[in-house]
């Protein structure tokens, strides 16, 4: 009898009206680079070095990982279709079994259950499974001819130990055992009719949906830094440092002009004459001012992309944690569970958004740093 008695008991709940480098998002998050520092964005050379060694390789790895989306989506769709077909069959079997138990007077009809629930005064949208079960327990107990407490005891026992439940019913409730046996004899039931993981799978799916909304809002609310480039260029022109550099440069070339006028061409007809030490000293003054401005403004520039990076990182780290849990649960039973597969499809959507993680890095490296002047040079005299 255990082949169909346990599903008969548990169907009470079911009929309640309620190749890339990365194989996972978690892999991509473990490799997520830190944001560029001030030192990495204040010169073109530093930017190029950081991008080449850190950020461009990460972007390439993410792009390669994203190329697998279409293939996995096709595979998931096929698995989902199989899972849905099985679920329809299970639902049909469960409903057939339920109808037989209703006809045998062992279960209330859908109308009876709804009436009991509506008259309970409980908010059904917020009620837990345990609350609903407690409300319905009295109605089922009457159908079975036992107390509510005994009914709850049997149901809990059936969840833990089906064989013990069968023995208990035979010993303590032989008439009920016979009624259940007669009503459910010959029912075609599936061992997969119940999956204890479904509740947590569902919770994971709900949180993933919430995170997608959160990610969408973050993307829409981030203005990016492109519009700031011109304003920073203007900041340099009107800054104290910018004005000092312009003054130094203007005076420096006047002095160079005077210096050049005193030079003569050598006997060979040409010469490369290095600029004097005072030229290098003035250029060093200019570069110190440029470095001062770059550092101060780079710190300001980084605030917005760093904040966005932190926001995205927090969202994707939570997604990665849910992805890991979903896979761990999936490995604990039938991997064609429809809710589990639905979560994997949601995760593919997030994989398609992974390039958003690159945006803060790109924006940081777009800082319009003022390039420094050469600190050494020479003048060429003569015809050669």
CSV table of C-alpha atoms in Angstrom, one decimal, residues 2 5-10 12-13 133 144 146 148-173 176-177 180 194:
chain,number,residue,atom,x,y,z
A,2,UNK,CA,2.9,2.4,0.6
A,5,UNK,CA,-0.9,5.7,0.4
A,6,UNK,CA,1.9,8.3,1.0
A,7,UNK,CA,1.0,10.3,-2.2
A,8,UNK,CA,-2.6,10.1,-1.2
A,9,UNK,CA,-1.7,11.8,2.1
A,10,UNK,CA,0.7,14.3,0.6
A,12,UNK,CA,-3.5,17.2,0.4
A,13,UNK,CA,-0.8,19.8,0.1
A,133,UNK,CA,-2.6,23.2,6.8
A,144,UNK,CA,-11.2,10.7,8.4
A,146,UNK,CA,-10.3,11.2,13.8
A,148,UNK,CA,-7.4,17.2,14.4
A,149,UNK,CA,-4.4,16.3,16.6
A,150,UNK,CA,-4.3,12.7,15.4
A,151,UNK,CA,-4.6,13.9,11.8
A,152,UNK,CA,-1.7,16.2,12.1
A,153,UNK,CA,0.3,13.5,13.7
A,154,UNK,CA,-0.3,11.1,10.8
A,155,UNK,CA,0.5,13.7,8.2
A,156,UNK,CA,3.8,14.6,9.9
A,157,UNK,CA,4.6,10.9,10.3
A,158,UNK,CA,3.9,10.3,6.6
A,159,UNK,CA,6.4,13.0,5.6
A,160,UNK,CA,9.1,11.3,7.8
A,161,UNK,CA,8.5,7.6,7.5
A,162,UNK,CA,5.9,6.2,5.0
A,163,UNK,CA,6.3,2.6,6.2
A,164,UNK,CA,5.8,3.5,9.8
A,165,UNK,CA,2.7,5.4,8.8
A,166,UNK,CA,1.2,2.4,7.1
A,167,UNK,CA,1.9,0.2,10.1
A,168,UNK,CA,0.4,2.9,12.4
A,169,UNK,CA,-2.8,3.2,10.4
A,170,UNK,CA,-3.2,-0.6,10.2
A,171,UNK,CA,-2.8,-0.9,14.0
A,172,UNK,CA,-4.6,2.2,15.3
A,173,UNK,CA,-7.1,3.1,12.5
A,176,UNK,CA,-9.4,4.4,7.9
A,177,UNK,CA,-6.6,2.3,6.5
A,180,UNK,CA,-7.6,4.9,2.1
A,194,UNK,CA,6.6,15.8,-4.4
